[in-house]
Amino acid sequence: MTRLTDTFAALADQTRLAMVERMMAEGELPAGALVQDAHISGPAVSRHLKVLRNAGLVQQRAEGTRRLYSVRPEALRAISNWTMDHRSFWQAGLDRLEAMLNEEDT
Amino acid sequence: MTRLTDTFAALADQTRLAMVERMMAEGELPAGALVQDAHISGPAVSRHLKVLRNAGLVQQRAEGTRRLYSVRPEALRAISNWTMDHRSFWQAGLDRLEAMLNEEDT
DNA sequence: CTACTATTTAACATTATTGTTAATTAATAG
DNA sequence: CTATTAATTAACAATAATGTTAAATAGTAG
């Protein structure tokens, strides 16, 4: 199991957070596509991906010479669970959350 | 506004995460009380508190010679909001979340 | 096999982070 | 004023993180 601090550490960097958000929005992406957006070198991106992978935040799949990366939902769920575990602390009342739920879905 | 990456960075350390969790559970605590639990020196704890403060995760209040620290709910809410913003990605169905809500509250 | 493309690993420099002990600041007690 | 308690800042060492360029690895094409 990945420790929560490792998950947080993986997201404690603008470049990595942006990569993760992009993957969540666009789905699986090859390393090369992620290099385009990041204003850093390929090797740097490659290592950021390694960090994300070691933290269990993304998974890798090979397709020919490409490496396709995608976010692992479990990792995000772990964060969500943690905030939920402490919901009583930061949430004044249930109203806000319920409103959010009712708003977006259906 | 604190950047989300700063919030994650603040929680990317076992010592700090433990301190935050303890403050959420027990409420406002003097720096000294946090030193007890952490197996590191006072100055080290002091700097961890500074990191948490700079990240907007905790707030400080003076009472005599003591410094009372407490977690800022907004910070936790920011994380929760982020996971919620990407809920559609990590959440298979609404079932799980709704179950959680109905379970703990009334 | 050679060349080309995609990506990672290696080697290295720079800057951040974290811990320690010693010194400083600040409030209160006598 | 001096001593005591609470906590922080200073100075320093050790380790980790991040970026760069050059080299290596691995498919695919001809």
Tab-separated table of C-alpha atoms (C1' of nucleotides) in Angstrom:
chain	number	residue	atom	x	y	z
A	1	MET	CA	0.000	0.000	0.000
A	2	THR	CA	1.160	3.452	-0.799
A	3	ARG	CA	1.339	5.813	2.097
A	4	LEU	CA	-0.833	8.869	1.923
A	5	THR	CA	2.180	11.105	2.378
A	6	ASP	CA	3.656	9.607	-0.784
A	7	THR	CA	0.484	10.413	-2.653
A	8	PHE	CA	0.576	13.971	-1.395
A	9	ALA	CA	4.269	14.262	-2.218
A	10	ALA	CA	3.586	13.158	-5.766
A	11	LEU	CA	1.043	15.938	-6.173
A	12	ALA	CA	3.143	18.541	-4.408
A	13	ASP	CA	4.658	19.680	-7.675
A	14	GLN	CA	3.024	21.898	-10.282
A	15	THR	CA	4.354	19.900	-13.197
A	16	ARG	CA	3.119	16.596	-11.826
A	17	LEU	CA	-0.223	17.976	-10.714
A	18	ALA	CA	-0.756	19.417	-14.179
A	19	MET	CA	0.148	16.085	-15.780
A	20	VAL	CA	-2.241	14.220	-13.536
A	21	GLU	CA	-5.044	16.677	-14.204
A	22	ARG	CA	-4.468	16.443	-17.912
A	23	MET	CA	-4.538	12.653	-17.809
A	24	MET	CA	-7.734	12.728	-15.789
A	25	ALA	CA	-9.311	15.026	-18.340
A	26	GLU	CA	-8.008	13.401	-21.512
A	27	GLY	CA	-7.410	9.865	-20.371
A	28	GLU	CA	-4.414	7.731	-21.247
A	29	LEU	CA	-1.571	9.690	-22.829
A	30	PRO	CA	1.872	8.826	-24.192
A	31	ALA	CA	4.877	10.297	-22.416
A	32	GLY	CA	5.598	12.379	-25.478
A	33	ALA	CA	2.285	14.190	-25.283
A	34	LEU	CA	3.034	15.174	-21.717
A	35	VAL	CA	6.424	16.532	-22.707
A	36	GLN	CA	4.714	18.944	-25.111
A	37	ASP	CA	2.812	20.766	-22.368
A	38	ALA	CA	5.490	20.743	-19.719
A	39	HIS	CA	8.118	23.394	-20.325
A	40	ILE	CA	10.877	21.070	-19.257
A	41	SER	CA	12.970	18.438	-21.002
A	42	GLY	CA	11.842	14.936	-21.865
A	43	PRO	CA	14.063	13.261	-19.306
A	44	ALA	CA	12.652	15.539	-16.623
A	45	VAL	CA	9.111	14.565	-17.558
A	46	SER	CA	10.149	10.945	-17.620
A	47	ARG	CA	11.349	11.186	-14.074
A	48	HIS	CA	8.227	12.967	-12.919
A	49	LEU	CA	6.271	10.079	-14.380
A	50	LYS	CA	8.449	7.703	-12.444
A	51	VAL	CA	7.675	9.574	-9.244
A	52	LEU	CA	3.967	9.392	-9.990
A	53	ARG	CA	4.309	5.719	-10.741
A	54	ASN	CA	6.209	4.938	-7.553
A	55	ALA	CA	3.569	6.782	-5.592
A	56	GLY	CA	0.925	4.649	-7.231
A	57	LEU	CA	-0.712	7.625	-8.879
A	58	VAL	CA	-0.347	6.493	-12.448
A	59	GLN	CA	0.053	3.270	-14.317
A	60	GLN	CA	1.999	2.570	-17.452
A	61	ARG	CA	1.177	0.538	-20.490
A	62	ALA	CA	3.475	-0.176	-23.409
A	63	GLU	CA	2.278	0.107	-26.990
A	64	GLY	CA	5.062	-0.321	-29.478
A	65	THR	CA	7.735	2.156	-28.592
A	66	ARG	CA	5.296	4.299	-26.687
A	67	ARG	CA	4.530	4.337	-23.006
A	68	LEU	CA	0.952	5.212	-22.282
A	69	TYR	CA	0.234	6.652	-18.882
A	70	SER	CA	-3.039	6.959	-17.047
A	71	VAL	CA	-4.143	7.952	-13.573
A	72	ARG	CA	-5.084	5.224	-11.131
A	73	PRO	CA	-8.489	6.064	-9.648
A	74	GLU	CA	-7.604	4.306	-6.392
A	75	ALA	CA	-5.015	6.960	-5.626
A	76	LEU	CA	-7.521	9.763	-5.986
A	77	ARG	CA	-9.995	7.795	-3.967
A	78	ALA	CA	-7.446	7.469	-1.169
A	79	ILE	CA	-7.230	11.243	-0.921
A	80	SER	CA	-10.961	11.612	-1.084
A	81	ASN	CA	-11.361	9.021	1.638
A	82	TRP	CA	-8.951	10.866	3.854
A	83	THR	CA	-10.789	14.150	3.514
A	84	MET	CA	-14.038	12.303	4.060
A	85	ASP	CA	-12.667	10.705	7.211
A	86	HIS	CA	-12.138	14.188	8.565
A	87	ARG	CA	-15.228	15.661	7.052
A	88	SER	CA	-16.728	16.479	10.414
A	89	PHE	CA	-13.807	18.769	11.029
A	90	TRP	CA	-13.816	20.942	7.945
A	91	GLN	CA	-17.451	20.752	7.037
A	92	ALA	CA	-19.716	23.128	8.881
A	93	GLY	CA	-22.843	21.224	7.966
A	94	LEU	CA	-23.911	18.575	5.531
A	95	ASP	CA	-25.652	21.140	3.372
A	96	ARG	CA	-22.681	22.128	1.292
A	97	LEU	CA	-21.681	18.624	0.302
A	98	GLU	CA	-25.167	17.469	-0.406
A	99	ALA	CA	-25.741	20.519	-2.515
A	100	MET	CA	-22.647	19.661	-4.530
A	101	LEU	CA	-23.796	16.118	-5.064
A	102	ASN	CA	-27.260	17.074	-6.135
A	103	GLU	CA	-25.935	19.779	-8.369
A	104	GLU	CA	-23.613	17.885	-10.625
A	105	ASP	CA	-25.266	14.516	-11.000
A	106	THR	CA	-28.562	13.054	-11.983
B	1	MET	CA	-4.480	32.133	-2.078
B	2	THR	CA	-2.381	29.146	-1.342
B	3	ARG	CA	-1.620	26.915	-4.232
B	4	LEU	CA	-2.904	23.382	-4.024
B	5	THR	CA	0.599	22.038	-4.544
B	6	ASP	CA	1.691	23.891	-1.407
B	7	THR	CA	-1.103	22.269	0.527
B	8	PHE	CA	-0.088	18.852	-0.744
B	9	ALA	CA	3.568	19.580	-0.002
B	10	ALA	CA	2.690	20.474	3.563
B	11	LEU	CA	0.991	17.112	4.010
B	12	ALA	CA	3.685	15.168	2.206
B	13	ASP	CA	5.509	14.497	5.440
B	14	GLN	CA	4.595	11.936	8.090
B	15	THR	CA	5.399	14.240	10.981
B	16	ARG	CA	3.290	17.076	9.633
B	17	LEU	CA	0.420	14.837	8.579
B	18	ALA	CA	0.359	13.335	12.063
B	19	MET	CA	0.368	16.782	13.643
B	20	VAL	CA	-2.482	17.930	11.441
B	21	GLU	CA	-4.501	14.815	12.175
B	22	ARG	CA	-3.936	15.222	15.875
B	23	MET	CA	-5.032	18.840	15.782
B	24	MET	CA	-8.120	17.893	13.815
B	25	ALA	CA	-8.974	15.285	16.403
B	26	GLU	CA	-8.098	17.212	19.541
B	27	GLY	CA	-8.503	20.777	18.366
B	28	GLU	CA	-6.180	23.654	19.179
B	29	LEU	CA	-2.871	22.555	20.705
B	30	PRO	CA	0.221	24.337	21.990
B	31	ALA	CA	3.472	23.709	20.146
B	32	GLY	CA	4.804	21.915	23.202
B	33	ALA	CA	2.081	19.292	23.091
B	34	LEU	CA	3.007	18.511	19.508
B	35	VAL	CA	6.646	18.141	20.444
B	36	GLN	CA	5.703	15.377	22.892
B	37	ASP	CA	4.310	13.087	20.211
B	38	ALA	CA	6.808	13.785	17.508
B	39	HIS	CA	10.055	11.954	18.084
B	40	ILE	CA	12.083	14.925	16.956
B	41	SER	CA	13.428	18.043	18.643
B	42	GLY	CA	11.408	21.122	19.491
B	43	PRO	CA	13.057	23.319	16.887
B	44	ALA	CA	12.276	20.689	14.262
B	45	VAL	CA	8.615	20.693	15.241
B	46	SER	CA	8.652	24.452	15.258
B	47	ARG	CA	9.790	24.525	11.677
B	48	HIS	CA	7.233	21.956	10.621
B	49	LEU	CA	4.613	24.213	12.107
B	50	LYS	CA	6.042	27.070	10.110
B	51	VAL	CA	5.740	25.028	6.939
B	52	LEU	CA	2.128	24.222	7.772
B	53	ARG	CA	1.479	27.864	8.507
B	54	ASN	CA	3.038	29.107	5.286
B	55	ALA	CA	0.956	26.604	3.372
B	56	GLY	CA	-2.144	27.958	5.050
B	57	LEU	CA	-2.878	24.662	6.732
B	58	VAL	CA	-2.777	25.855	10.296
B	59	GLN	CA	-3.228	29.082	12.153
B	60	GLN	CA	-1.470	30.308	15.239
B	61	ARG	CA	-2.742	32.088	18.293
B	62	ALA	CA	-0.682	33.432	21.168
B	63	GLU	CA	-1.664	32.844	24.755
B	64	GLY	CA	0.949	34.042	27.169
B	65	THR	CA	4.179	32.382	26.202
B	66	ARG	CA	2.356	29.637	24.379
B	67	ARG	CA	1.554	29.370	20.732
B	68	LEU	CA	-1.664	27.546	20.098
B	69	TYR	CA	-2.047	25.933	16.719
B	70	SER	CA	-5.155	24.729	14.961
B	71	VAL	CA	-6.009	23.450	11.507
B	72	ARG	CA	-7.691	25.816	9.088
B	73	PRO	CA	-10.773	24.078	7.698
B	74	GLU	CA	-10.477	25.989	4.426
B	75	ALA	CA	-7.283	24.136	3.607
B	76	LEU	CA	-8.929	20.758	4.013
B	77	ARG	CA	-11.891	21.956	2.057
B	78	ALA	CA	-9.578	22.951	-0.785
B	79	ILE	CA	-8.348	19.381	-1.059
B	80	SER	CA	-11.835	18.010	-0.811
B	81	ASN	CA	-12.990	20.390	-3.509
B	82	TRP	CA	-10.210	19.262	-5.779
B	83	THR	CA	-11.079	15.593	-5.411
B	84	MET	CA	-14.716	16.476	-5.873
B	85	ASP	CA	-13.928	18.391	-9.031
B	86	HIS	CA	-12.490	15.185	-10.425
B	87	ARG	CA	-15.018	12.925	-8.847
B	88	SER	CA	-16.343	11.701	-12.160
B	89	PHE	CA	-12.915	10.323	-12.868
B	90	TRP	CA	-12.247	8.223	-9.797
B	91	GLN	CA	-15.769	7.380	-8.799
B	92	ALA	CA	-17.347	4.451	-10.533
B	93	GLY	CA	-20.846	5.304	-9.445
B	94	LEU	CA	-22.480	7.559	-6.948
B	95	ASP	CA	-23.375	4.601	-4.785
B	96	ARG	CA	-20.211	4.515	-2.782
B	97	LEU	CA	-20.231	8.163	-1.842
B	98	GLU	CA	-23.883	8.275	-1.048
B	99	ALA	CA	-23.500	5.203	1.093
B	100	MET	CA	-20.750	6.928	3.020
B	101	LEU	CA	-22.854	9.979	3.593
B	102	ASN	CA	-25.876	8.052	4.744
B	103	GLU	CA	-23.773	5.841	6.920
B	104	GLU	CA	-22.094	8.358	9.168
B	105	ASP	CA	-24.713	11.035	9.476
B	106	THR	CA	-28.379	10.882	10.057
C	1	DC	C1'	21.855	-4.604	-40.380
C	2	DT	C1'	21.003	0.615	-40.339
C	3	DA	C1'	18.282	4.461	-39.395
C	4	DC	C1'	14.629	6.688	-36.978
C	5	DT	C1'	11.490	7.586	-33.278
C	6	DA	C1'	10.054	7.233	-28.386
C	7	DT	C1'	11.480	7.070	-23.935
C	8	DT	C1'	14.386	6.081	-20.173
C	9	DT	C1'	18.802	5.905	-17.545
C	10	DA	C1'	23.330	8.027	-16.257
C	11	DA	C1'	26.108	11.639	-14.560
C	12	DC	C1'	26.306	15.909	-12.718
C	13	DA	C1'	25.151	20.608	-10.681
C	14	DT	C1'	21.938	23.337	-7.958
C	15	DT	C1'	18.684	24.140	-4.671
C	16	DA	C1'	15.367	22.462	-0.940
C	17	DT	C1'	14.264	19.915	3.021
C	18	DT	C1'	15.026	18.137	7.455
C	19	DG	C1'	17.354	17.245	11.593
C	20	DT	C1'	20.678	18.749	15.293
C	21	DT	C1'	22.530	21.895	18.977
C	22	DA	C1'	23.304	26.631	20.564
C	23	DA	C1'	21.560	31.131	21.030
C	24	DT	C1'	17.663	34.408	21.164
C	25	DT	C1'	13.114	36.310	22.224
C	26	DA	C1'	9.121	36.806	25.177
C	27	DA	C1'	6.030	36.259	29.098
C	28	DT	C1'	5.634	35.346	33.960
C	29	DA	C1'	7.167	34.383	38.872
C	30	DG	C1'	9.640	35.633	42.849
D	1	DC	C1'	16.230	42.535	38.185
D	2	DT	C1'	16.909	37.373	37.776
D	3	DA	C1'	15.286	32.946	36.887
D	4	DT	C1'	12.151	29.865	34.557
D	5	DT	C1'	9.308	28.203	30.925
D	6	DA	C1'	7.736	28.184	25.977
D	7	DA	C1'	8.918	28.624	21.569
D	8	DT	C1'	11.517	30.394	17.743
D	9	DT	C1'	15.608	31.637	14.949
D	10	DA	C1'	20.554	30.784	13.610
D	11	DA	C1'	24.158	28.005	11.906
D	12	DC	C1'	25.490	23.906	10.090
D	13	DA	C1'	25.522	19.058	8.130
D	14	DA	C1'	23.286	15.375	5.544
D	15	DT	C1'	19.977	13.882	2.249
D	16	DA	C1'	16.605	14.353	-1.266
D	17	DA	C1'	14.560	16.585	-5.363
D	18	DT	C1'	14.817	18.630	-9.825
D	19	DG	C1'	16.695	20.172	-14.023
D	20	DT	C1'	20.222	19.659	-17.792
D	21	DT	C1'	22.763	17.173	-21.531
D	22	DA	C1'	24.710	12.854	-23.216
D	23	DA	C1'	24.248	8.000	-23.674
D	24	DA	C1'	21.551	3.782	-23.701
D	25	DT	C1'	17.471	0.837	-24.744
D	26	DA	C1'	13.683	-0.749	-27.637
D	27	DG	C1'	10.483	-0.958	-31.235
D	28	DT	C1'	9.610	-0.283	-36.313
D	29	DA	C1'	10.789	0.561	-41.101
D	30	DG	C1'	13.461	-0.040	-45.107
